[in-house]
Coordinates of C-alpha atoms and ligand atoms in Angstrom, one line a residue:
M1 CA 9.4 -18.3 16.7
A2 CA 10.6 -18.4 12.9
T3 CA 10.9 -21.3 10.5
R4 CA 14.3 -21.6 9.7
L5 CA 15.0 -22.3 6.0
K6 CA 17.7 -23.9 4.0
E7 CA 20.6 -21.7 3.6
V8 CA 21.2 -20.1 0.3
D9 CA 24.2 -18.7 -1.6
A10 CA 22.4 -15.0 -1.9
V11 CA 19.3 -13.3 -0.3
L12 CA 18.1 -9.9 -2.0
V13 CA 16.2 -7.7 0.4
G14 CA 14.0 -6.2 -2.2
V15 CA 13.2 -6.9 -6.0
G16 CA 13.0 -3.7 -7.3
L17 CA 15.4 -2.5 -10.1
V18 CA 18.5 -3.2 -7.9
G19 CA 17.3 -6.3 -6.5
T20 CA 16.7 -7.4 -10.4
M21 CA 20.1 -6.8 -11.7
L22 CA 22.0 -8.3 -8.8
G23 CA 19.7 -11.5 -9.1
R24 CA 20.6 -11.7 -12.6
E25 CA 24.3 -11.2 -12.0
L26 CA 24.7 -13.8 -9.0
T27 CA 22.5 -16.3 -10.6
K28 CA 24.7 -16.1 -14.1
A29 CA 27.6 -16.8 -11.5
G30 CA 26.1 -20.1 -10.5
L31 CA 24.9 -18.5 -6.9
K32 CA 21.7 -20.1 -5.6
V33 CA 19.6 -16.6 -5.0
V34 CA 16.3 -16.2 -3.0
G35 CA 14.9 -12.5 -3.7
L36 CA 12.6 -11.4 -1.3
E37 CA 9.7 -8.8 -2.1
R38 CA 7.4 -7.4 0.3
G39 CA 5.1 -6.4 -2.4
N40 CA 2.8 -8.3 -5.1
A41 CA 4.0 -9.9 -8.2
Q42 CA 3.1 -7.9 -11.2
F43 CA 3.9 -8.1 -15.0
T44 CA 3.2 -6.2 -18.1
V45 CA 0.3 -8.4 -19.2
P46 CA -2.3 -8.4 -17.2
D47 CA -1.2 -6.0 -14.8
F48 CA -0.4 -3.0 -16.5
Q49 CA -2.8 -3.3 -19.2
G50 CA -5.2 -0.7 -20.4
P51 CA -7.9 0.7 -20.0
H52 CA -7.7 0.3 -16.3
M53 CA -3.6 1.1 -16.4
H54 CA -5.2 4.8 -17.3
D55 CA -7.0 5.0 -14.1
E56 CA -5.5 8.5 -12.8
L57 CA -7.6 8.2 -9.7
R58 CA -6.3 5.1 -8.6
Y59 CA -2.7 5.4 -9.5
S60 CA -2.1 9.1 -9.7
V61 CA -4.2 10.2 -6.8
R62 CA -4.4 7.1 -4.5
K63 CA -1.0 5.7 -5.4
A64 CA -1.9 2.3 -6.0
F65 CA 2.1 1.4 -6.9
M66 CA 3.1 2.8 -3.6
Q67 CA 4.3 1.7 -0.5
D68 CA 1.5 1.1 2.0
N69 CA 1.8 3.6 4.6
T70 CA -1.1 2.4 6.5
K71 CA 1.1 -0.7 7.3
E72 CA 4.5 1.1 7.1
A73 CA 5.0 5.1 7.0
M74 CA 7.7 7.4 7.7
T75 CA 7.6 10.3 10.1
F76 CA 8.7 13.3 9.1
R77 CA 10.0 16.9 10.7
N78 CA 11.5 19.8 9.2
N79 CA 14.4 20.0 12.2
V80 CA 15.3 18.6 15.5
N81 CA 13.3 20.9 17.4
Q82 CA 10.4 19.7 15.9
V83 CA 8.2 16.3 16.7
A84 CA 8.2 14.7 13.5
L85 CA 4.7 13.2 12.3
P86 CA 3.8 10.0 10.3
I87 CA 3.2 10.4 6.7
R88 CA -0.2 9.4 5.9
R89 CA -0.3 10.1 2.2
W90 CA 2.4 10.0 0.1
E91 CA 2.6 13.6 -2.0
S92 CA 6.5 14.8 -1.9
F93 CA 7.8 11.5 -3.0
L94 CA 6.5 8.1 -3.9
P95 CA 8.4 5.1 -2.8
G96 CA 7.4 2.1 -4.8
T97 CA 6.2 -1.3 -3.7
G98 CA 5.9 -4.7 -5.5
L99 CA 7.9 -6.6 -8.2
G100 CA 10.0 -4.0 -10.1
G101 CA 9.8 -1.5 -7.4
A102 CA 9.6 2.4 -8.2
A103 CA 11.3 1.4 -11.5
V104 CA 8.0 0.5 -12.7
H105 CA 6.4 3.9 -12.2
W106 CA 9.4 5.9 -13.0
N107 CA 9.6 8.6 -15.8
G108 CA 12.6 6.8 -17.7
Q109 CA 14.8 10.2 -17.4
T110 CA 18.3 8.7 -17.7
Y111 CA 21.1 10.9 -17.1
R112 CA 24.8 10.0 -16.0
F113 CA 26.3 12.3 -13.1
Q114 CA 29.1 14.7 -14.0
D115 CA 32.9 14.1 -13.2
D116 CA 33.0 17.6 -10.9
E117 CA 29.8 16.3 -8.7
F118 CA 31.8 13.2 -7.9
K119 CA 34.2 15.0 -6.6
I120 CA 32.4 18.1 -5.4
R121 CA 34.6 19.1 -2.4
S122 CA 38.3 18.4 -3.7
H123 CA 36.9 20.1 -7.1
T124 CA 35.3 23.1 -5.3
E125 CA 38.3 23.9 -2.9
Q126 CA 40.5 23.4 -5.9
R127 CA 38.6 25.8 -8.0
Y128 CA 37.0 28.6 -5.4
G129 CA 39.2 28.1 -2.1
K130 CA 38.7 26.1 0.9
G131 CA 36.3 28.6 2.5
F132 CA 33.9 28.5 -0.2
I133 CA 31.6 25.7 0.8
D134 CA 29.0 26.4 3.5
P135 CA 30.4 25.1 7.0
E136 CA 27.0 23.8 7.3
L137 CA 27.4 21.3 4.5
T138 CA 28.8 18.0 5.0
V139 CA 29.4 17.2 1.0
Q140 CA 32.3 14.9 0.4
D141 CA 33.9 13.1 -2.5
W142 CA 32.3 9.6 -3.7
G143 CA 35.5 7.7 -4.0
V144 CA 34.8 6.8 -7.6
T145 CA 34.9 9.3 -10.9
A146 CA 33.0 9.5 -13.9
A147 CA 35.6 7.8 -16.1
D148 CA 35.7 4.8 -13.1
L149 CA 31.6 4.4 -13.8
E150 CA 31.6 4.6 -17.8
P151 CA 31.8 1.0 -18.7
Y152 CA 29.0 0.5 -15.9
Y153 CA 26.9 3.4 -17.2
D154 CA 27.5 2.2 -20.7
R155 CA 26.2 -1.5 -19.9
F156 CA 23.1 -0.1 -17.9
E157 CA 22.3 2.1 -20.6
Y158 CA 22.3 -0.7 -23.1
L159 CA 20.4 -3.0 -20.9
L160 CA 17.6 -0.1 -20.7
G161 CA 17.9 0.7 -24.4
T162 CA 18.2 4.3 -23.6
S163 CA 17.5 6.7 -26.4
G164 CA 19.9 9.9 -26.8
Q165 CA 22.0 12.1 -28.6
A166 CA 25.7 11.6 -27.5
G167 CA 27.3 14.9 -27.0
N168 CA 30.9 13.3 -26.4
V169 CA 32.1 10.0 -27.8
K170 CA 35.6 9.0 -26.6
G171 CA 36.5 12.9 -26.3
Q172 CA 35.0 13.9 -29.7
K173 CA 32.1 16.4 -29.4
I174 CA 29.2 15.7 -31.4
A175 CA 26.5 18.5 -32.3
G176 CA 23.3 18.1 -31.1
G177 CA 24.1 16.0 -28.2
N178 CA 24.9 17.8 -24.3
P179 CA 28.5 19.7 -24.8
F180 CA 29.2 19.1 -21.2
E181 CA 29.0 15.7 -20.7
D182 CA 32.0 13.6 -19.9
P183 CA 33.3 11.1 -22.7
R184 CA 31.3 8.0 -23.1
S185 CA 32.9 4.9 -24.9
R186 CA 29.9 4.9 -27.8
P187 CA 26.6 6.5 -28.6
Y188 CA 23.4 6.1 -26.9
P189 CA 21.8 2.5 -28.1
T190 CA 18.7 4.3 -29.7
P191 CA 18.1 7.6 -31.2
P192 CA 16.6 10.6 -29.6
M193 CA 13.0 10.6 -29.0
K194 CA 11.0 13.0 -31.5
E195 CA 10.9 16.6 -29.9
P196 CA 7.4 17.8 -28.9
Y197 CA 6.4 21.4 -30.0
G198 CA 6.8 23.1 -26.7
A199 CA 10.3 21.5 -26.4
A200 CA 11.1 22.8 -30.2
I201 CA 9.7 26.4 -29.0
F202 CA 12.6 26.1 -26.0
R203 CA 15.4 24.9 -28.2
K204 CA 15.2 27.9 -30.4
A205 CA 14.5 30.3 -27.4
A206 CA 17.3 28.8 -25.4
A207 CA 19.6 28.7 -28.5
S208 CA 19.0 32.4 -29.0
L209 CA 20.5 33.3 -25.5
G210 CA 23.7 31.2 -26.6
Y211 CA 22.8 28.3 -24.3
H212 CA 23.1 24.7 -25.7
P213 CA 19.9 22.6 -25.7
F214 CA 19.8 18.9 -26.1
P215 CA 17.4 16.0 -26.4
Q216 CA 16.4 14.5 -23.0
P217 CA 18.0 11.0 -22.9
S218 CA 15.1 9.0 -22.3
S219 CA 14.1 5.1 -21.4
N220 CA 11.1 5.5 -23.1
L221 CA 12.3 4.1 -26.4
S222 CA 12.4 5.9 -30.0
Q223 CA 12.2 2.7 -31.6
P224 CA 12.0 -1.0 -31.1
Y225 CA 15.0 -2.3 -29.5
T226 CA 16.6 -5.7 -28.3
N227 CA 18.6 -5.6 -25.2
P228 CA 21.7 -7.8 -24.5
E229 CA 19.9 -10.1 -22.3
G230 CA 17.5 -10.8 -25.6
L231 CA 14.3 -8.9 -24.3
T232 CA 12.8 -6.7 -27.2
L233 CA 11.2 -3.1 -26.4
Q234 CA 9.0 -1.2 -28.4
A235 CA 8.9 2.1 -29.3
C236 CA 6.8 4.7 -26.9
M237 CA 3.2 5.6 -27.9
F238 CA 3.4 9.2 -25.9
C239 CA 0.4 8.0 -23.9
G240 CA 0.8 10.6 -21.2
Y241 CA 0.6 7.5 -18.5
C242 CA 3.9 7.1 -17.7
E243 CA 5.4 8.2 -14.5
R244 CA 3.3 6.6 -11.4
Y245 CA 2.0 4.0 -14.2
G246 CA 3.0 0.5 -15.6
C247 CA 3.7 0.7 -19.3
E248 CA 1.3 -1.2 -20.9
H249 CA 3.4 -1.0 -24.5
Y250 CA 6.7 -2.8 -23.3
A251 CA 8.3 0.6 -24.4
K252 CA 9.3 1.5 -20.8
S253 CA 12.6 0.4 -19.4
S254 CA 11.5 -1.5 -16.2
P255 CA 12.7 -4.8 -14.5
Q256 CA 9.5 -6.0 -16.2
T257 CA 10.9 -5.5 -19.8
I258 CA 14.6 -5.5 -19.3
L259 CA 15.2 -8.5 -17.3
L260 CA 12.7 -10.2 -15.1
P261 CA 11.3 -12.6 -17.9
V262 CA 15.0 -14.1 -18.0
L263 CA 15.8 -14.3 -14.3
L264 CA 12.5 -15.7 -13.7
K265 CA 13.2 -18.7 -16.0
D266 CA 16.6 -19.2 -14.0
K267 CA 16.4 -22.1 -11.9
N268 CA 19.3 -20.9 -9.2
F269 CA 16.5 -17.9 -8.4
T270 CA 13.6 -18.1 -6.3
L271 CA 11.5 -15.3 -6.0
R272 CA 8.9 -14.6 -2.8
T273 CA 6.5 -11.9 -3.1
Q274 CA 4.6 -10.6 -0.2
S275 CA 7.8 -11.1 2.1
Q276 CA 8.5 -8.5 4.4
V277 CA 12.1 -8.5 5.4
L278 CA 12.2 -7.4 9.3
R279 CA 15.7 -7.5 9.7
I280 CA 19.3 -8.5 8.7
N281 CA 20.6 -11.4 11.4
L282 CA 24.0 -11.1 12.5
A283 CA 26.5 -13.8 14.0
Q284 CA 27.1 -13.4 17.4
D285 CA 30.5 -11.5 16.5
K286 CA 28.3 -8.8 14.7
K287 CA 30.8 -8.9 11.6
T288 CA 29.0 -11.6 9.5
A289 CA 25.5 -11.7 8.4
T290 CA 23.7 -15.1 8.7
G291 CA 20.8 -14.2 6.6
V292 CA 17.4 -12.3 7.2
T293 CA 14.3 -12.7 8.8
Y294 CA 10.8 -11.9 7.0
V295 CA 7.1 -12.3 7.1
D296 CA 4.9 -13.6 4.8
A297 CA 1.2 -12.6 4.2
A298 CA -0.4 -14.9 6.1
G299 CA 1.6 -13.7 9.3
H300 CA 4.2 -16.6 9.2
E301 CA 8.0 -15.8 10.1
F302 CA 10.9 -17.5 8.7
E303 CA 14.7 -17.0 8.7
Q304 CA 16.3 -17.6 5.5
P305 CA 19.9 -18.1 6.0
A306 CA 22.5 -16.9 3.3
K307 CA 26.1 -16.6 2.6
L308 CA 25.6 -13.2 1.3
V309 CA 23.2 -10.7 2.2
I310 CA 22.1 -7.7 -0.4
L311 CA 20.3 -5.0 0.8
C312 CA 18.6 -3.2 -2.3
S313 CA 15.3 -1.8 -0.6
F314 CA 15.4 1.7 -2.3
A315 CA 17.1 4.2 -0.3
L316 CA 14.9 4.9 2.6
N317 CA 14.4 1.4 3.2
N318 CA 17.9 0.8 2.9
V319 CA 18.8 3.1 5.7
R320 CA 15.8 1.9 7.9
M321 CA 16.9 -1.8 7.4
M322 CA 20.8 -1.1 8.7
L323 CA 19.2 1.0 11.8
L324 CA 16.8 -2.1 12.6
S325 CA 19.4 -4.6 12.4
G326 CA 22.0 -2.7 14.5
I327 CA 24.5 -2.5 11.6
G328 CA 27.2 0.4 11.8
Q329 CA 26.9 3.3 14.3
P330 CA 23.7 5.3 13.8
Y331 CA 24.4 9.2 13.0
D332 CA 24.0 12.2 15.8
P333 CA 23.8 15.4 14.5
K334 CA 24.9 17.0 17.9
T335 CA 28.1 15.5 17.8
G336 CA 28.4 14.9 14.1
Q337 CA 29.6 11.2 15.0
G338 CA 28.0 8.1 13.5
V339 CA 27.4 7.3 9.6
V340 CA 24.3 5.5 9.2
G341 CA 21.4 7.9 8.3
R342 CA 24.4 10.6 7.8
N343 CA 24.1 12.8 4.9
Y344 CA 20.4 12.5 3.6
A345 CA 19.9 14.8 0.4
Y346 CA 17.1 15.0 -1.9
Q347 CA 16.6 17.2 -4.8
T348 CA 15.7 20.8 -5.2
M349 CA 12.9 21.6 -7.7
S350 CA 11.3 24.5 -8.9
A351 CA 9.2 25.3 -12.4
V352 CA 8.5 28.1 -14.8
Q353 CA 5.0 28.2 -16.5
V354 CA 5.1 29.8 -19.9
F355 CA 1.6 30.7 -21.0
F356 CA 0.8 31.4 -24.8
D357 CA -1.3 33.0 -27.1
E358 CA -4.6 30.3 -28.4
S359 CA -2.6 30.4 -31.9
V360 CA 0.1 28.2 -30.0
N361 CA -0.9 24.7 -29.5
I362 CA 1.0 22.7 -27.0
N363 CA -0.7 19.2 -27.3
P364 CA 0.3 18.4 -23.4
F365 CA -1.4 15.0 -23.7
M366 CA 1.0 13.7 -26.0
R367 CA 4.2 13.3 -23.9
S368 CA 5.8 10.6 -22.0
G369 CA 7.8 10.2 -18.8
A370 CA 11.2 11.2 -20.5
N371 CA 11.2 13.6 -23.5
G372 CA 11.9 17.2 -24.5
T373 CA 14.9 19.5 -24.6
L374 CA 17.0 20.9 -21.8
I375 CA 20.2 22.8 -21.1
A376 CA 23.0 21.7 -18.6
D377 CA 25.0 25.3 -18.9
F378 CA 24.0 25.3 -15.2
V379 CA 24.4 21.9 -14.3
G380 CA 27.4 21.4 -11.5
D381 CA 30.3 23.6 -12.2
N382 CA 29.6 24.1 -15.9
F383 CA 29.5 27.9 -14.9
D384 CA 31.5 29.9 -12.9
H385 CA 30.1 29.9 -8.9
G386 CA 32.9 32.3 -8.0
P387 CA 30.5 35.5 -7.9
H388 CA 27.7 33.4 -6.1
K389 CA 27.5 32.1 -2.4
F390 CA 26.7 28.5 -3.5
I391 CA 27.8 25.1 -4.8
G392 CA 25.9 22.9 -7.2
G393 CA 23.4 23.5 -10.0
A394 CA 20.4 22.7 -12.0
Y395 CA 19.5 21.4 -15.4
F396 CA 16.1 23.2 -17.0
G397 CA 13.8 22.3 -19.9
E398 CA 10.7 22.0 -21.6
L399 CA 10.1 18.1 -20.3
M400 CA 6.6 17.9 -19.7
T401 CA 5.5 14.2 -18.8
N402 CA 1.6 14.7 -19.3
G403 CA -1.7 16.6 -19.7
R404 CA -3.5 14.2 -17.5
P405 CA -7.1 15.7 -16.6
I406 CA -6.9 15.5 -13.0
E407 CA -3.3 16.7 -12.4
F408 CA -2.7 19.2 -15.1
H409 CA -4.7 22.1 -15.2
P410 CA -2.6 25.4 -15.5
T411 CA -3.9 28.7 -14.8
P412 CA -1.9 32.1 -14.6
P413 CA -1.7 33.9 -11.1
G414 CA -5.0 35.9 -10.1
T415 CA -7.4 32.7 -11.3
P416 CA -9.8 31.9 -8.2
A417 CA -9.4 28.4 -7.1
W418 CA -12.7 26.9 -8.2
G419 CA -15.9 28.0 -10.1
A420 CA -17.0 29.1 -13.3
R421 CA -13.9 31.5 -13.7
W422 CA -11.6 28.8 -12.8
K423 CA -12.9 26.3 -15.6
E424 CA -13.1 28.9 -18.1
A425 CA -9.2 29.7 -17.3
V426 CA -8.5 25.9 -17.5
V427 CA -10.3 25.8 -20.7
R428 CA -8.4 28.9 -22.1
H429 CA -4.9 27.8 -20.6
Y430 CA -5.1 23.8 -21.5
N431 CA -3.8 23.4 -24.6
H432 CA -1.4 26.6 -24.7
T433 CA 0.8 26.2 -21.8
S434 CA 4.4 24.8 -21.4
V435 CA 6.0 24.2 -18.0
L436 CA 9.9 24.3 -17.4
N437 CA 11.2 22.1 -14.7
V438 CA 14.2 23.3 -12.9
H439 CA 15.8 20.1 -11.3
G440 CA 18.6 21.1 -9.1
S441 CA 21.2 19.5 -7.0
S442 CA 20.6 18.6 -3.1
M443 CA 23.7 19.4 -0.9
A444 CA 24.1 17.3 2.3
S445 CA 24.3 19.3 5.6
R446 CA 24.8 18.3 9.1
N447 CA 21.2 19.2 10.0
N448 CA 19.7 16.7 7.6
Y449 CA 19.3 13.1 8.4
L450 CA 17.5 9.8 9.0
D451 CA 16.9 7.8 12.0
L452 CA 14.7 5.6 13.6
D453 CA 11.4 7.2 15.1
P454 CA 11.3 7.1 19.1
T455 CA 7.2 7.1 18.9
Y456 CA 5.6 5.4 15.8
K457 CA 5.6 1.5 14.6
D458 CA 4.8 -0.3 11.6
A459 CA 2.3 -3.4 11.4
W460 CA 5.3 -5.7 12.7
D461 CA 5.8 -3.3 15.4
Q462 CA 9.0 -1.9 14.6
P463 CA 10.0 1.7 14.4
L464 CA 9.4 3.9 11.7
L465 CA 12.0 5.7 9.7
R466 CA 12.3 9.1 10.8
I467 CA 13.3 11.9 8.3
T468 CA 14.6 15.4 9.4
F469 CA 15.2 17.7 6.5
D470 CA 15.1 21.4 5.3
F471 CA 16.3 22.6 2.6
P472 CA 20.2 24.0 3.1
A473 CA 20.6 28.0 2.4
N474 CA 23.1 27.1 -0.3
D475 CA 20.3 25.1 -2.2
L476 CA 17.6 28.0 -2.1
R477 CA 20.3 30.4 -3.3
M478 CA 21.2 28.1 -6.4
S479 CA 17.5 27.7 -7.0
A480 CA 16.9 31.7 -7.1
Y481 CA 19.7 31.7 -9.4
V482 CA 18.7 29.0 -11.9
T483 CA 15.4 29.8 -12.1
D484 CA 15.8 33.5 -12.9
K485 CA 17.2 31.9 -16.0
A486 CA 14.7 29.7 -16.8
L487 CA 12.3 32.8 -16.4
A488 CA 14.4 34.7 -19.0
V489 CA 14.2 31.6 -21.4
G490 CA 10.3 31.5 -21.0
K491 CA 10.2 34.7 -21.8
A492 CA 12.3 34.3 -25.0
M493 CA 9.7 31.2 -25.7
G494 CA 7.3 34.1 -26.6
G495 CA 4.9 33.6 -23.3
R496 CA 2.5 36.0 -22.7
Q497 CA 2.9 35.3 -19.1
V498 CA 5.8 33.5 -17.5
V499 CA 5.6 32.7 -14.1
G500 CA 7.8 30.9 -11.7
A501 CA 10.2 31.6 -8.9
G502 CA 13.0 29.5 -7.0
R503 CA 12.1 26.8 -4.3
K504 CA 11.4 28.3 -1.1
G505 CA 11.7 26.5 2.3
P506 CA 10.5 25.0 4.5
Y507 CA 10.4 21.5 3.0
T508 CA 6.7 20.1 3.0
V509 CA 5.7 16.6 2.4
T510 CA 2.5 17.7 1.2
Q511 CA 3.3 18.4 -2.3
Y512 CA 5.2 16.2 -5.0
Q513 CA 8.5 17.2 -5.7
T514 CA 10.6 14.1 -6.6
T515 CA 11.0 10.5 -5.5
H516 CA 15.0 11.4 -5.7
N517 CA 15.8 10.5 -2.0
T518 CA 19.6 9.7 -1.5
G519 CA 22.2 9.3 1.2
G520 CA 22.0 7.7 4.9
T521 CA 24.4 4.6 3.7
V522 CA 26.9 6.7 2.0
M523 CA 29.8 5.1 -0.2
G524 CA 33.1 6.4 0.1
L525 CA 37.0 5.7 1.2
D526 CA 36.9 6.6 4.6
R527 CA 34.8 4.4 7.1
K528 CA 34.7 7.5 9.7
T529 CA 32.1 9.1 7.1
S530 CA 30.8 6.4 4.9
V531 CA 28.6 3.4 5.6
V532 CA 30.2 1.1 2.5
N533 CA 33.3 1.1 0.7
R534 CA 33.4 2.3 -3.0
Y535 CA 32.3 -1.5 -4.0
L536 CA 29.3 -0.8 -1.7
Q537 CA 30.4 -3.5 0.6
S538 CA 29.6 -2.5 4.4
W539 CA 32.8 -1.7 6.4
D540 CA 31.4 -3.4 9.5
V541 CA 29.5 -6.6 7.7
P542 CA 31.7 -7.8 4.9
N543 CA 29.1 -10.3 3.7
L544 CA 26.8 -7.6 3.3
F545 CA 26.4 -5.0 0.1
V546 CA 24.0 -2.2 0.4
I547 CA 23.1 -0.7 -3.1
G548 CA 21.0 2.0 -4.4
A549 CA 20.9 5.8 -4.1
S550 CA 21.6 5.5 -0.5
N551 CA 25.4 5.2 -1.4
F552 CA 25.1 9.0 -2.7
P553 CA 27.2 11.3 -0.4
Q554 CA 24.7 14.1 -1.5
N555 CA 22.5 14.3 -4.6
A556 CA 23.7 15.8 -7.9
T557 CA 21.9 17.8 -10.5
Y558 CA 20.5 15.0 -12.4
N559 CA 18.0 12.4 -11.7
P560 CA 19.5 9.6 -10.0
T561 CA 18.7 6.0 -11.5
D562 CA 21.6 5.6 -14.4
T563 CA 23.9 6.0 -11.6
V564 CA 22.2 3.8 -9.2
G565 CA 22.0 1.2 -12.3
A566 CA 26.2 1.8 -12.7
L567 CA 26.9 1.6 -9.3
A568 CA 24.7 -2.0 -8.9
Y569 CA 27.0 -3.4 -12.0
M570 CA 30.1 -2.2 -10.5
A571 CA 29.2 -3.8 -7.1
A572 CA 27.9 -7.0 -8.9
E573 CA 31.1 -7.2 -10.6
A574 CA 33.4 -6.8 -7.6
I575 CA 31.2 -9.4 -6.1
V576 CA 31.4 -12.1 -8.9
N577 CA 35.2 -11.5 -9.6
R578 CA 36.7 -10.8 -6.5
Y579 CA 34.5 -11.1 -3.3
L580 CA 33.5 -14.8 -4.2
K581 CA 37.2 -15.6 -4.8
A582 CA 37.6 -14.9 -0.9
P583 CA 34.1 -14.7 0.8
G584 CA 33.8 -12.7 3.9
Q585 CA 37.1 -10.6 3.1
A586 CA 36.9 -7.0 3.0
L587 CA 37.5 -5.9 -1.0
V588 CA 39.2 -2.5 0.7
Q589 CA 41.1 -2.5 3.9
A590 CA 39.5 0.2 6.3
Ligands
FAD1 C1 7.2 9.0 -9.7 C2 8.8 8.5 -9.8 C3 9.2 8.9 -10.8 C4 10.5 8.8 -11.3 N1 11.5 8.9 -12.1 C5 12.8 8.6 -12.4 C6 13.3 9.5 -13.6 O1 12.7 9.8 -14.6 N2 15.0 9.1 -13.8 C7 15.3 8.7 -12.6 O2 16.7 8.4 -12.7 N3 14.8 8.1 -11.4 C8 13.4 8.3 -11.6 N4 13.0 7.9 -10.3 C9 13.8 7.0 -9.0 C10 13.9 5.2 -9.5 O3 12.5 4.9 -9.4 C11 14.7 4.7 -8.6 O4 15.9 5.5 -8.5 C12 14.8 3.3 -8.5 O5 13.7 2.8 -8.6 C13 15.8 2.8 -7.5 O6 16.1 1.5 -7.5 P1 15.8 0.7 -6.0 O7 16.3 -0.8 -6.9 O8 16.9 1.1 -5.3 O9 14.4 0.8 -5.7 P2 12.9 0.0 -6.1 O10 13.2 0.1 -7.7 O11 12.3 1.1 -5.8 O12 13.0 -1.3 -5.6 C14 13.0 -1.2 -4.4 C15 12.2 -2.6 -3.8 O13 12.4 -3.1 -2.3 C16 11.3 -3.5 -1.9 N5 11.2 -3.6 -0.6 C17 11.7 -2.4 0.1 N6 11.7 -2.8 1.6 C18 11.5 -4.2 1.6 C19 11.4 -5.1 2.8 N7 11.6 -4.8 4.0 N8 11.2 -6.2 2.5 C20 11.0 -6.7 1.2 N9 11.2 -5.8 0.4 C21 11.3 -4.6 0.5 C22 10.2 -2.6 -2.2 O14 8.9 -3.3 -2.4 C23 10.8 -2.5 -3.7 O15 10.1 -3.2 -4.6 C24 11.4 8.2 -10.1 C25 10.8 7.2 -8.9 C26 9.4 7.5 -8.7 C27 8.5 7.0 -7.6
SF4_2 S1 4.3 7.3 -22.4 FE1 5.7 6.1 -23.6 S2 6.8 4.7 -22.4 FE2 5.3 5.7 -20.9 S3 3.9 4.4 -20.3 FE3 2.9 5.6 -22.5 S4 3.9 4.2 -24.0 FE4 4.8 3.7 -22.1

């Protein structure tokens, strides 16, 4: 029997990046907010300090910061004809747990999505004709544009202190930035990071082929910066222990460095860690959320009543919580009906290795989670798709994040996988290899979706989330095309040997690709094809807002978090300025 607690104005399910942002915005508006986080409290001091923060075995291999899959796994299969099995070791993607969520151990690569990607269906049909999109793809427009989101992107980047070179301020193109970017209202808050040597070689080669290289926008800061919350971040040390690790130097933007010290001092905010939310509770009419039920570390069950519920538990967990709580119609791939779990997408990644002569010293250990040089010539619809049978695109660049000893030992094809010859090859190539990342979009397909597993349960006897996913043929064609372009740049870099190939299916969960899981509670203008409206308010339960990359109708070319942050600020503003004036009302009529 759950203990019923005193009602509060709002409850947050998860205190990661979005939870922290919404906590701050709602408490500032005078609401009493409880944040429920399943993991532990953790802070820059003492939790992210050296030397233990550089324990590669603990953090990279054993994934100390990630969701505990002995308690709460997910199951996976490539298609409906297979039996899904639990993922017992995280490899392909790394969902976070603990205060700050995955935004503690993220890289900090901070990109805005392009306008054409927000309008992918209407834009593609207009430019290439109605039959151009593969019928298998269920891609759809977002219901917002880059211009709608610009003020929120701007606000989020100034919260993070993002370092970068603008390419377009108020319509005026600026040399050295991304020439394809949509207009931004002002430059990045801090200048771009220093360019590493391998990235400089890439820049020269890409420019020699007529492309437009620019520095990666980074939330590993190039210089000290005080954000609008009054919190000061420091300059990045290029320590090389960034993604999968907390930053010991206060140089990576994360909830711990950009917001939490302010939020935790606010009397309107109560944080409860080790609090696993089991479900969102509904009133009898099923149209009003009454709060949530959660379990604490001692196994005691509580009901936390709240007038407003914010579901912000990371894309995959958001979908699972909706399904566990019986909110919205689950997606059925046989009929194409239903919305919760629909349009799950990922990211289509590949890589090119450039092996240099011993005279070229790359120094891979002196890198950060987000630095280097890339091109956007093949992003979104920046090139003519007419001759190709795919939509979407990829950016690529020399964006290496680390030379950590367990994870980074590049060897050319033909090298044995172990023994003396393998060791000789690692010694020969460690300091003389660049890797180009090819980071591609992921289109929603009617066959890829999320639902509850019929067999496997978690430690609290609730069904696990089941992922059904394989790369759509569209995305494999895109990856082959753009990876060929990256191979050509690799050759122009002067590599003695250049190796790489486009992504091949089937998708596997046994090797890291990216944690950019998207979709399942998508936003949109039509409730038949979306779970939330453009303000991220549930169509079915108006006092529930669902926020995160689960809102993406398909995944764009770039990394997601700048867009997650922009959407979070847009939703927060709608809640504070509009919803609170008429609580319980829909902000958009269905
Ligand atoms: C290794 C890695 C590198 C990345 N690099 C980049 C990058 O360079 N650029 C980029 O754009 N993105 C990157 N990302 C993605 C980025 O981390 C996420 O987009 C971002 O953290 C999403 O914020 P969120 O608030 O939705 O989720 P999170 O920050 O993960 O927060 C969700 C929180 O909810 C909690 N929670 C979940 N379920 C429950 C429950 N039932 N009860 C209570 N609490 C719960 C979790 O413990 C977690 O703390 C990376 C991710 C990883 C893992
Ligand atoms: S690389 Fe820079 S931002 Fe990343 S953890 Fe190290 S010091 Fe921090």
